[in-house]
Coordinates of C-alpha atoms in Angstrom, one line a residue:
Chain N
M23 CA 105.2 -43.4 85.4
A24 CA 102.5 -45.1 83.2
N25 CA 102.0 -48.2 81.1
I26 CA 101.5 -46.9 77.6
A27 CA 100.5 -48.7 74.4
F28 CA 101.6 -46.8 71.2
I29 CA 100.0 -47.8 67.9
G30 CA 101.5 -46.3 64.6
L31 CA 105.2 -45.7 64.4
G32 CA 105.5 -43.5 61.3
N33 CA 107.7 -40.4 60.9
M34 CA 105.9 -38.8 63.7
G35 CA 104.8 -41.7 65.9
G36 CA 108.3 -43.3 66.1
P37 CA 110.1 -40.3 67.7
M38 CA 107.0 -39.6 69.9
A39 CA 107.1 -43.1 71.3
I40 CA 110.9 -42.8 71.9
N41 CA 110.3 -39.6 73.9
L42 CA 107.9 -41.4 76.1
V43 CA 110.5 -44.1 76.8
K44 CA 113.1 -41.5 77.6
A45 CA 110.7 -39.9 80.1
G46 CA 110.6 -43.3 82.0
H47 CA 107.3 -44.7 80.9
E48 CA 106.7 -48.4 80.1
V49 CA 105.9 -48.3 76.4
C50 CA 104.6 -51.2 74.4
V51 CA 104.7 -50.4 70.7
F52 CA 103.0 -51.8 67.6
D53 CA 103.1 -51.1 63.9
L54 CA 102.6 -53.2 60.8
S55 CA 106.2 -52.3 59.8
E56 CA 108.6 -54.5 61.7
T57 CA 111.5 -52.1 60.9
A58 CA 109.6 -49.3 62.5
V59 CA 109.0 -51.4 65.6
A60 CA 112.6 -52.4 65.8
Q61 CA 113.8 -48.8 65.8
V62 CA 111.7 -47.9 68.8
V63 CA 112.4 -51.2 70.7
E64 CA 116.1 -50.4 70.3
Q65 CA 115.5 -47.3 72.4
G66 CA 113.9 -49.2 75.2
A67 CA 110.3 -49.9 74.3
S68 CA 108.7 -53.4 74.4
T69 CA 106.5 -54.9 71.7
K70 CA 104.0 -57.8 71.4
A71 CA 102.6 -59.9 68.7
S72 CA 99.6 -57.6 68.1
A73 CA 98.1 -54.3 69.0
I74 CA 95.5 -56.2 71.0
D75 CA 98.2 -57.7 73.2
C76 CA 99.8 -54.2 73.7
V77 CA 96.7 -52.5 74.9
K78 CA 95.4 -55.1 77.4
D79 CA 97.6 -53.8 80.3
A80 CA 97.9 -50.2 79.2
Q81 CA 96.6 -47.2 81.2
F82 CA 97.1 -45.0 78.1
I83 CA 96.7 -46.0 74.5
I84 CA 98.2 -43.6 72.0
S85 CA 97.5 -43.9 68.3
M86 CA 99.1 -42.0 65.4
L87 CA 97.5 -43.2 62.2
P88 CA 97.1 -41.8 58.6
A89 CA 93.4 -41.1 58.3
G90 CA 89.9 -41.4 59.9
K91 CA 89.2 -44.8 58.4
H92 CA 92.3 -46.3 60.1
V93 CA 91.3 -44.9 63.5
D94 CA 87.8 -46.1 63.1
G95 CA 89.0 -49.6 62.1
V96 CA 91.6 -49.9 64.8
Y97 CA 89.3 -49.0 67.6
L98 CA 85.8 -50.1 66.4
S99 CA 86.1 -53.1 64.1
P100 CA 83.5 -55.6 65.3
E101 CA 85.8 -58.4 66.5
T102 CA 89.4 -57.1 66.3
G103 CA 88.7 -53.5 67.4
L104 CA 90.7 -52.5 70.4
I105 CA 87.5 -51.4 72.1
N106 CA 87.0 -55.0 73.0
Y107 CA 90.3 -55.3 74.8
I108 CA 91.1 -51.9 76.4
A109 CA 90.5 -51.9 80.2
K110 CA 87.7 -49.8 81.6
G111 CA 89.1 -46.5 83.0
S112 CA 92.0 -46.4 80.5
V113 CA 92.5 -43.4 78.4
V114 CA 92.8 -43.4 74.6
I115 CA 94.8 -40.5 73.1
D116 CA 94.4 -40.3 69.3
S117 CA 97.0 -38.0 67.9
S118 CA 96.1 -38.7 64.3
T119 CA 95.0 -35.7 62.2
I120 CA 91.5 -36.9 61.1
D121 CA 88.0 -35.5 60.8
A122 CA 86.3 -34.5 64.0
T123 CA 83.2 -36.6 63.1
T124 CA 85.2 -39.8 63.4
S125 CA 86.9 -38.6 66.6
R126 CA 83.5 -37.9 68.2
K127 CA 82.1 -41.3 67.0
V128 CA 85.1 -43.2 68.5
A129 CA 84.9 -41.1 71.7
G130 CA 81.2 -42.0 72.0
E131 CA 81.6 -45.7 71.4
L132 CA 84.5 -45.9 73.9
A133 CA 82.6 -44.0 76.5
L134 CA 79.9 -46.7 76.4
Q135 CA 82.5 -49.2 77.5
G136 CA 83.9 -46.9 80.3
I137 CA 87.0 -46.0 78.3
N138 CA 88.1 -42.3 78.2
F139 CA 89.2 -40.6 75.0
V140 CA 90.8 -37.5 73.8
D141 CA 91.6 -36.4 70.2
A142 CA 95.0 -34.8 70.4
P143 CA 96.4 -33.9 66.9
V144 CA 99.8 -32.3 66.9
S145 CA 101.6 -29.5 65.0
G146 CA 105.4 -29.1 64.9
G147 CA 106.4 -31.6 62.3
V148 CA 109.0 -34.4 62.4
G149 CA 111.5 -31.9 64.0
G150 CA 109.2 -31.2 66.8
A151 CA 108.4 -34.9 67.3
I152 CA 112.1 -35.7 67.7
A153 CA 112.8 -32.7 69.9
G154 CA 109.7 -33.3 72.0
T155 CA 108.5 -29.8 71.3
L156 CA 105.2 -30.6 69.6
S157 CA 102.0 -28.6 70.2
F158 CA 99.0 -30.8 71.1
M159 CA 95.4 -29.6 70.5
V160 CA 93.3 -31.6 72.8
G161 CA 89.5 -32.4 72.6
G162 CA 88.0 -34.0 75.7
S163 CA 86.4 -33.3 79.1
D164 CA 88.3 -31.3 81.8
D165 CA 89.0 -34.6 83.6
E166 CA 90.3 -36.3 80.5
F167 CA 92.5 -33.3 79.8
K168 CA 94.0 -33.5 83.3
Q169 CA 94.7 -37.2 82.9
V170 CA 96.5 -36.9 79.5
E171 CA 98.4 -33.6 80.1
P172 CA 101.4 -35.2 82.0
I173 CA 101.7 -37.9 79.3
L174 CA 101.6 -35.3 76.5
N175 CA 104.2 -33.2 78.3
A176 CA 106.8 -35.9 77.6
M177 CA 106.3 -35.3 73.8
G178 CA 105.4 -31.7 73.5
K179 CA 105.9 -28.1 74.7
N180 CA 102.4 -26.6 74.3
I181 CA 99.4 -28.6 75.4
F182 CA 96.2 -26.8 74.6
H183 CA 92.7 -27.8 75.7
A184 CA 90.6 -26.8 72.7
G185 CA 87.2 -28.0 74.1
G186 CA 85.1 -31.2 74.1
H187 CA 85.6 -34.3 71.9
G188 CA 86.5 -33.4 68.4
A189 CA 87.6 -29.8 69.3
G190 CA 91.3 -30.7 69.0
Q191 CA 90.7 -31.8 65.4
I192 CA 88.7 -28.6 64.7
A193 CA 91.4 -26.4 66.2
K194 CA 94.1 -28.1 64.1
V195 CA 92.1 -27.8 60.9
C196 CA 91.4 -24.1 61.5
N197 CA 95.1 -23.5 62.3
N198 CA 96.4 -25.3 59.2
M199 CA 93.9 -23.7 56.9
L200 CA 95.0 -20.3 58.2
L201 CA 98.7 -21.4 57.9
S202 CA 98.1 -22.2 54.2
V203 CA 96.6 -18.8 53.6
L204 CA 99.5 -17.1 55.4
M205 CA 102.0 -19.0 53.2
V206 CA 100.3 -18.3 49.9
G207 CA 99.7 -14.6 50.8
T208 CA 103.3 -14.1 52.0
S209 CA 104.6 -15.8 48.8
E210 CA 102.5 -13.5 46.6
A211 CA 103.5 -10.3 48.5
L212 CA 107.2 -11.2 48.3
Q213 CA 107.0 -12.1 44.6
L214 CA 105.1 -8.8 43.9
G215 CA 107.9 -6.9 45.6
L216 CA 110.6 -8.8 43.8
A217 CA 108.9 -8.2 40.4
N218 CA 108.9 -4.5 41.2
G219 CA 112.6 -4.2 42.1
L220 CA 112.6 -4.8 45.9
D221 CA 115.1 -6.9 47.8
A222 CA 113.5 -9.9 49.4
K223 CA 115.4 -9.5 52.7
V224 CA 114.6 -5.8 52.9
L225 CA 110.9 -6.3 52.1
S226 CA 110.7 -9.3 54.6
N227 CA 112.1 -7.1 57.3
I228 CA 109.7 -4.2 56.6
M229 CA 106.6 -6.4 56.6
S230 CA 107.8 -8.5 59.6
K231 CA 107.9 -5.3 61.6
S232 CA 104.6 -4.0 60.2
S233 CA 101.1 -5.3 60.0
G234 CA 102.1 -8.0 57.4
S235 CA 103.8 -9.9 60.3
N236 CA 103.0 -13.6 60.3
W237 CA 104.6 -16.9 61.2
T238 CA 105.4 -17.9 57.6
L239 CA 107.1 -14.5 56.9
D240 CA 108.9 -14.2 60.3
V241 CA 110.2 -17.7 61.0
Y242 CA 109.6 -19.8 57.9
N243 CA 110.3 -17.4 55.0
P244 CA 109.4 -19.1 51.6
C245 CA 111.9 -17.0 49.6
P246 CA 115.3 -18.8 49.2
D247 CA 118.2 -17.3 51.1
V248 CA 116.3 -14.8 53.2
M249 CA 116.7 -17.1 56.2
E250 CA 119.0 -19.8 57.2
N251 CA 117.8 -23.2 58.4
V252 CA 114.4 -23.1 56.7
P253 CA 113.3 -25.4 53.9
S254 CA 113.3 -22.6 51.2
S255 CA 117.1 -22.3 51.7
N256 CA 117.5 -26.0 51.3
D257 CA 115.7 -26.6 48.0
Y258 CA 112.4 -27.0 49.9
Q259 CA 113.5 -30.3 51.4
G260 CA 112.3 -31.4 54.9
G261 CA 109.6 -29.5 56.8
F262 CA 105.9 -30.0 56.1
M263 CA 105.1 -31.7 52.8
V264 CA 102.8 -30.2 50.2
D265 CA 100.8 -33.6 50.2
L266 CA 100.2 -33.3 53.9
M267 CA 99.0 -29.7 53.6
A268 CA 96.7 -30.7 50.7
K269 CA 95.3 -33.5 53.0
D270 CA 94.7 -31.0 55.9
L271 CA 93.0 -28.6 53.5
G272 CA 90.8 -31.4 52.3
L273 CA 89.7 -31.9 55.9
A274 CA 89.2 -28.2 56.3
M275 CA 86.9 -28.1 53.2
D276 CA 84.9 -31.2 54.5
T277 CA 84.6 -29.4 57.9
A278 CA 83.4 -26.2 56.1
V279 CA 80.9 -28.1 54.1
G280 CA 79.6 -29.8 57.2
S281 CA 78.9 -26.5 59.0
Q282 CA 77.9 -24.7 55.8
S283 CA 80.7 -22.2 56.4
S284 CA 82.1 -19.9 53.8
T285 CA 85.9 -20.1 53.4
P286 CA 86.9 -18.4 50.1
M287 CA 90.6 -18.1 51.0
G288 CA 90.8 -21.6 52.4
A289 CA 89.1 -23.0 49.3
L290 CA 91.5 -21.1 47.1
A291 CA 94.5 -22.3 49.1
R292 CA 93.2 -25.9 48.7
S293 CA 93.0 -25.5 44.9
L294 CA 96.5 -23.9 44.8
Y295 CA 98.1 -26.7 46.9
A296 CA 96.2 -29.4 44.9
M297 CA 97.6 -27.8 41.7
H298 CA 101.1 -27.6 43.1
A299 CA 101.0 -31.2 44.3
A300 CA 99.7 -32.3 40.9
S301 CA 102.7 -30.6 39.2
G302 CA 105.0 -33.1 41.0
N303 CA 105.7 -31.0 44.1
G304 CA 103.9 -33.2 46.6
G305 CA 107.0 -34.3 48.4
K306 CA 108.5 -30.8 48.8
D307 CA 108.0 -28.5 51.8
F308 CA 104.8 -26.5 51.6
S309 CA 106.7 -23.2 51.4
S310 CA 107.6 -24.3 47.8
I311 CA 104.2 -22.8 46.8
F312 CA 106.4 -19.6 46.5
N313 CA 107.6 -21.0 43.1
L314 CA 104.0 -20.9 41.7
F315 CA 104.4 -17.1 41.6
N316 CA 107.9 -17.0 40.0
K317 CA 108.3 -14.7 37.1
Chain K
M30 CA 115.7 22.2 63.6
A31 CA 114.3 22.7 60.0
N32 CA 112.0 24.8 58.1
I33 CA 109.2 22.5 56.9
A34 CA 106.2 23.1 54.6
F35 CA 103.4 20.6 55.2
I36 CA 100.7 20.2 52.5
G37 CA 97.5 18.2 53.2
L38 CA 96.1 18.2 56.7
G39 CA 93.6 15.4 56.7
N40 CA 93.1 12.8 59.5
M41 CA 96.7 11.7 59.1
G42 CA 98.5 14.9 57.9
G43 CA 97.1 17.0 60.7
P44 CA 98.5 15.1 63.7
M45 CA 101.8 14.4 61.7
A46 CA 102.3 18.2 61.3
I47 CA 101.5 18.8 65.0
N48 CA 104.2 16.3 66.0
L49 CA 106.8 18.2 63.8
V50 CA 105.8 21.4 65.7
K51 CA 106.2 19.6 69.0
A52 CA 109.6 18.4 68.0
G53 CA 110.6 22.1 67.6
H54 CA 110.6 22.5 63.8
E55 CA 109.3 25.6 62.0
V56 CA 106.3 24.3 60.2
C57 CA 104.2 26.2 57.7
V58 CA 101.0 24.3 56.8
F59 CA 98.5 24.5 54.0
D60 CA 95.2 22.8 53.2
L61 CA 92.1 23.7 51.2
S62 CA 90.2 23.3 54.5
E63 CA 90.6 26.4 56.7
T64 CA 89.3 24.4 59.7
A65 CA 92.1 21.8 59.2
V66 CA 94.7 24.6 59.0
A67 CA 93.3 26.4 62.1
Q68 CA 93.6 23.2 64.2
V69 CA 97.3 22.8 63.4
V70 CA 98.1 26.6 63.7
E71 CA 96.6 26.4 67.2
Q72 CA 99.3 24.0 68.1
G73 CA 102.1 26.4 67.0
A74 CA 102.4 26.0 63.2
S75 CA 102.3 29.0 60.8
T76 CA 100.3 29.3 57.6
K77 CA 100.3 31.4 54.4
A78 CA 97.9 32.3 51.7
S79 CA 99.0 29.5 49.4
A80 CA 101.0 26.3 49.2
I81 CA 103.4 28.2 46.9
D82 CA 104.1 30.7 49.7
C83 CA 104.7 27.9 52.2
V84 CA 107.3 26.0 50.2
K85 CA 109.4 29.0 49.1
D86 CA 111.6 29.0 52.2
A87 CA 111.3 25.4 53.2
Q88 CA 114.2 22.9 53.4
F89 CA 111.7 20.0 53.6
I90 CA 108.3 19.8 51.9
I91 CA 106.0 17.1 53.2
S92 CA 102.8 16.2 51.3
M93 CA 99.9 13.9 52.5
L94 CA 97.4 13.7 49.7
P95 CA 94.6 11.3 48.7
A96 CA 95.7 9.9 45.4
G97 CA 98.4 10.0 42.6
K98 CA 96.5 12.6 40.6
H99 CA 96.7 15.1 43.5
V100 CA 100.4 14.5 44.0
D101 CA 101.1 14.9 40.3
G102 CA 99.0 18.1 40.1
V103 CA 100.4 19.7 43.3
Y104 CA 104.0 19.3 42.2
L105 CA 104.0 19.2 38.4
S106 CA 101.1 21.5 37.2
P107 CA 102.6 23.7 34.4
E108 CA 102.3 27.0 36.2
T109 CA 101.1 26.5 39.7
G110 CA 103.1 23.3 40.4
L111 CA 105.3 23.6 43.4
I112 CA 108.2 22.4 41.3
N113 CA 108.5 26.0 40.1
Y114 CA 108.8 27.4 43.6
I115 CA 110.8 24.9 45.7
A116 CA 114.4 25.9 46.2
K117 CA 117.2 23.8 44.7
G118 CA 118.7 21.4 47.3
S119 CA 115.4 21.1 49.2
V120 CA 113.9 17.7 49.9
V121 CA 110.3 16.7 49.1
I122 CA 108.8 13.9 51.3
D123 CA 105.6 12.5 49.8
S124 CA 103.8 10.5 52.4
S125 CA 100.7 9.9 50.3
T126 CA 99.9 6.3 49.5
I127 CA 99.9 6.4 45.7
D128 CA 101.1 4.3 42.7
A129 CA 104.9 4.0 42.4
T130 CA 104.7 5.1 38.8
T131 CA 103.6 8.6 39.8
S132 CA 106.2 8.7 42.6
R133 CA 108.9 7.9 40.1
K134 CA 107.6 10.5 37.6
V135 CA 107.6 13.2 40.3
A136 CA 111.0 12.2 41.6
G137 CA 112.4 12.4 38.0
E138 CA 111.0 15.8 37.3
L139 CA 112.1 17.3 40.6
A140 CA 115.6 15.9 40.1
L141 CA 115.9 17.8 36.9
Q142 CA 115.4 21.0 39.0
G143 CA 117.9 19.9 41.6
I144 CA 115.2 19.0 44.1
N145 CA 115.5 15.8 46.1
F146 CA 112.5 13.5 46.6
V147 CA 111.5 10.5 48.7
D148 CA 108.3 8.6 48.6
A149 CA 107.5 7.8 52.3
P150 CA 104.0 6.2 52.7
V151 CA 103.1 5.3 56.3
S152 CA 101.4 2.6 58.2
G153 CA 100.0 2.8 61.7
G154 CA 96.7 4.7 61.1
V155 CA 95.3 7.8 62.8
G156 CA 96.3 6.4 66.2
G157 CA 99.9 6.1 65.1
A158 CA 99.9 9.5 63.5
I159 CA 98.7 11.1 66.8
A160 CA 101.1 9.1 69.0
G161 CA 104.0 9.7 66.6
T162 CA 104.5 5.9 66.2
L163 CA 104.0 5.6 62.4
S164 CA 106.1 3.3 60.2
F165 CA 107.6 5.0 57.2
M166 CA 108.6 3.0 54.1
V167 CA 111.0 5.2 52.2
G168 CA 112.0 5.1 48.6
G169 CA 115.0 7.2 47.6
S170 CA 118.8 7.2 47.4
D171 CA 121.0 6.6 50.4
D172 CA 121.7 10.3 50.6
E173 CA 118.1 11.2 50.5
F174 CA 117.2 8.7 53.1
K175 CA 119.9 10.1 55.5
Q176 CA 118.5 13.6 55.0
V177 CA 114.9 12.7 55.7
E178 CA 115.4 10.2 58.6
P179 CA 115.7 12.8 61.4
I180 CA 112.6 14.6 60.1
L181 CA 110.6 11.3 59.9
N182 CA 111.7 10.3 63.4
A183 CA 109.6 13.2 64.8
M184 CA 106.5 11.5 63.4
G185 CA 107.3 7.8 63.5
K186 CA 108.9 4.9 65.3
N187 CA 110.1 2.6 62.4
I188 CA 111.8 4.3 59.5
F189 CA 112.5 1.7 56.8
H190 CA 114.7 2.3 53.7
A191 CA 112.9 0.1 51.1
G192 CA 115.0 1.0 48.1
G193 CA 115.2 3.6 45.3
H194 CA 112.4 6.0 44.2
G195 CA 109.0 4.2 44.3
A196 CA 110.2 1.4 46.5
G197 CA 108.4 2.9 49.5
Q198 CA 105.1 2.7 47.6
I199 CA 105.8 -0.9 46.5
A200 CA 106.7 -2.0 50.0
K201 CA 103.5 -0.5 51.4
V202 CA 101.3 -2.0 48.6
C203 CA 102.9 -5.5 49.3
N204 CA 102.4 -5.1 53.1
N205 CA 98.8 -4.0 52.8
M206 CA 97.9 -6.7 50.3
L207 CA 99.4 -9.2 52.7
L208 CA 97.6 -7.6 55.6
S209 CA 94.2 -8.0 53.8
V210 CA 94.9 -11.7 53.2
L211 CA 95.8 -12.2 56.9
M212 CA 92.6 -10.5 58.0
V213 CA 90.3 -12.5 55.7
G214 CA 92.1 -15.8 56.4
T215 CA 92.0 -15.2 60.1
S216 CA 88.3 -14.3 59.9
E217 CA 87.5 -17.4 58.0
A218 CA 89.5 -19.7 60.4
L219 CA 87.9 -18.2 63.5
Q220 CA 84.4 -18.4 62.0
L221 CA 85.0 -22.0 61.0
G222 CA 86.0 -22.8 64.5
L223 CA 83.0 -21.0 66.0
A224 CA 80.6 -22.8 63.6
N225 CA 82.1 -26.1 64.9
G226 CA 81.6 -25.3 68.6
L227 CA 85.0 -23.8 69.5
D228 CA 85.4 -20.8 71.8
A229 CA 86.9 -17.8 69.9
K230 CA 89.2 -16.8 72.7
V231 CA 90.5 -20.4 73.1
L232 CA 91.0 -20.9 69.4
S233 CA 92.7 -17.5 69.0
N234 CA 95.1 -18.4 71.8
I235 CA 95.9 -21.8 70.3
M236 CA 96.5 -20.4 66.8
S237 CA 98.5 -17.4 68.1
K238 CA 100.9 -19.8 69.8
S239 CA 101.0 -22.0 66.7
S240 CA 101.8 -21.6 63.0
G241 CA 98.6 -19.6 62.5
S242 CA 100.2 -16.7 64.3
N243 CA 99.8 -13.3 62.5
W244 CA 99.3 -9.6 63.2
T245 CA 95.6 -9.6 62.7
L246 CA 95.0 -12.6 65.0
D247 CA 97.5 -11.6 67.7
V248 CA 97.0 -7.8 68.1
Y249 CA 93.9 -6.8 66.1
N250 CA 91.5 -9.8 66.5
P251 CA 88.5 -9.4 64.2
C252 CA 86.1 -11.4 66.5
P253 CA 84.2 -9.1 68.9
D254 CA 85.2 -9.4 72.6
V255 CA 88.3 -11.6 72.2
M256 CA 90.5 -8.5 72.8
E257 CA 89.9 -5.1 74.4
N258 CA 90.7 -1.9 72.7
V259 CA 90.5 -3.1 69.1
P260 CA 87.8 -2.0 66.6
S261 CA 86.0 -5.4 66.7
S262 CA 85.2 -4.9 70.3
N263 CA 83.9 -1.3 69.6
D264 CA 81.3 -2.1 66.8
Y265 CA 84.1 -1.9 64.2
Q266 CA 84.5 1.9 64.7
G267 CA 87.9 3.6 64.3
G268 CA 91.0 1.9 63.0
F269 CA 91.6 1.4 59.2
M270 CA 88.5 1.9 57.0
V271 CA 87.3 -0.7 54.6
D272 CA 87.3 2.0 51.9
L273 CA 91.0 2.7 52.4
M274 CA 91.8 -1.0 52.3
A275 CA 89.8 -1.3 49.1
K276 CA 91.8 1.7 47.7
D277 CA 95.2 0.0 48.7
L278 CA 94.1 -3.3 47.1
G279 CA 93.3 -1.4 43.9
L280 CA 96.8 -0.1 43.9
A281 CA 98.1 -3.6 44.6
M282 CA 96.2 -5.0 41.6
D283 CA 97.4 -2.1 39.3
T284 CA 101.0 -3.0 40.5
A285 CA 100.4 -6.7 39.8
V286 CA 99.1 -6.0 36.3
G287 CA 102.0 -3.7 35.6
S288 CA 104.5 -6.4 36.5
Q289 CA 102.4 -9.3 35.1
S290 CA 102.5 -10.8 38.6
S291 CA 100.0 -13.5 39.7
T292 CA 98.3 -12.7 43.0
P293 CA 95.3 -15.0 43.4
M294 CA 94.8 -14.3 47.2
G295 CA 95.3 -10.5 46.7
A296 CA 92.8 -10.5 43.9
L297 CA 90.3 -12.4 46.0
A298 CA 90.9 -10.1 49.0
R299 CA 90.2 -7.1 46.7
S300 CA 86.9 -8.6 45.5
L301 CA 85.8 -9.4 49.0
Y302 CA 86.7 -5.9 50.3
A303 CA 84.9 -4.3 47.3
M304 CA 81.9 -6.5 48.0
H305 CA 82.0 -5.5 51.7
A306 CA 82.3 -1.8 50.9
A307 CA 79.4 -2.0 48.4
S308 CA 77.2 -3.5 51.1
G309 CA 77.5 -0.2 53.1
N310 CA 80.5 -1.1 55.3
G311 CA 83.0 1.3 53.7
G312 CA 83.3 3.5 56.8
K313 CA 83.8 0.6 59.2
D314 CA 87.2 -0.8 60.3
F315 CA 88.6 -3.4 57.9
S316 CA 88.4 -6.2 60.5
S317 CA 84.6 -6.0 60.0
I318 CA 85.2 -8.4 57.0
F319 CA 84.7 -11.0 59.8
N320 CA 81.0 -10.4 59.5
L321 CA 81.0 -11.6 55.9
F322 CA 81.5 -15.1 57.3
N323 CA 78.8 -14.9 60.0
K324 CA 76.4 -17.9 60.2

């Protein structure tokens, strides 16, 4: 069992930290929200007056923050940056979904101080965080991957080694860009069938067993009442918010620009999700893009 | 066992007719190509001087033709149309991939003569036609579906009842439009990963086990040497031709226009496949769209 500092106790970070406690680790948590801290402390975590105090004795430091600028600030700020307080030989696990450039910058700065780093963004949503069934896409050396794998196992089901520093972020951005294309394409195909007299369940079944098979059609169907226990059958509540998909597609476009890659479908998906968010749907599940094609 | 007339012995029709012979049916075949006829007759089919002669005694008439105008002409031409020669109570199975409007027109005219009809386009390609593992998407009444199911079982693995007349064509057009979106989206995501230093096999494995999972990624990977026995690992030979995908996407756009449906991804996929075909890739497998995003 390890000494772990956990920074950032939002909708994802909170339940992830609790699963580490349940697995028997010594977990010191910190967040700017006292309520968020209290909820995890109630489950057996400890806390201290600052993130700096939490990380001093930690073998592993896990962060779950909103964007690249927060990760950069928390670790690298000239005086208050955690880089000045983390012990040599410790391992930083950043599970935030951010740009790979920031991940690589933080990894490089920490390495100069003898501190290990992996980027380890997750997929699986709040449900997966609570159930401990997240997927982690890890960027780091083979040694670093071996060190973090047992820790991540307490919070997830699939732990993938994507490559070197930043590769976890790239894998996530590629996956989520593809996911958005699957969702829009599936929505269009189902709506085209509906508009031409087909039954959504019948068409879903046919395409699921044919070459149209994909995750959004097969297990996350965007058409209401085709499946139970998916957001589309619950007024698009819960699940993965449109605003978060729009954020991930922004990262995908930044990544594509950085490598001068052509991504016509990804770019179209970003525009459609931005349009959908701007119409007041930012808080709905991302499968609500189905309604953009209503007749 | 049934008396079957089979009209149209191309790359798909030929092996489909042979599978009917192997199943023990009496099959009379016709095609304008004598070579195509000879190949099926060699496997035990009979032939006659004209399609009219073939259909006179047939309980089932199966057609596999290139486009709607051919189907319309073969069945409905004023004097030579087969409608004038098919016995009342027989069942026409049109497995051509054509527009649903023509399917419904032919179904209606045949019905006036007491002849049953189903549209039953297939997916599964030449390999599926040879192996007898095609999927059939059937449009017709419940009675008509029951009549044709045992016949289709000799040529296919999955026999779907999509709905009334024309529904088979609509289901196929929806599936193939979605398939094209999956293929382009998967190609973009893999290329974005490659351009940012990821290994194609590693990224494919991660996305296949995550929410990016889809048929083109999981069993028909467009990146060379990720999988064995797929067209991408064989210089994009074999499989499903770009020209045929472009044709199906044209049908999808016609269908969308007819129902005033919005299909932004489908429209983009059509443009990309048209562009790819125009660059001299029409005869390659449709996964070769991957090369459009090479760096």
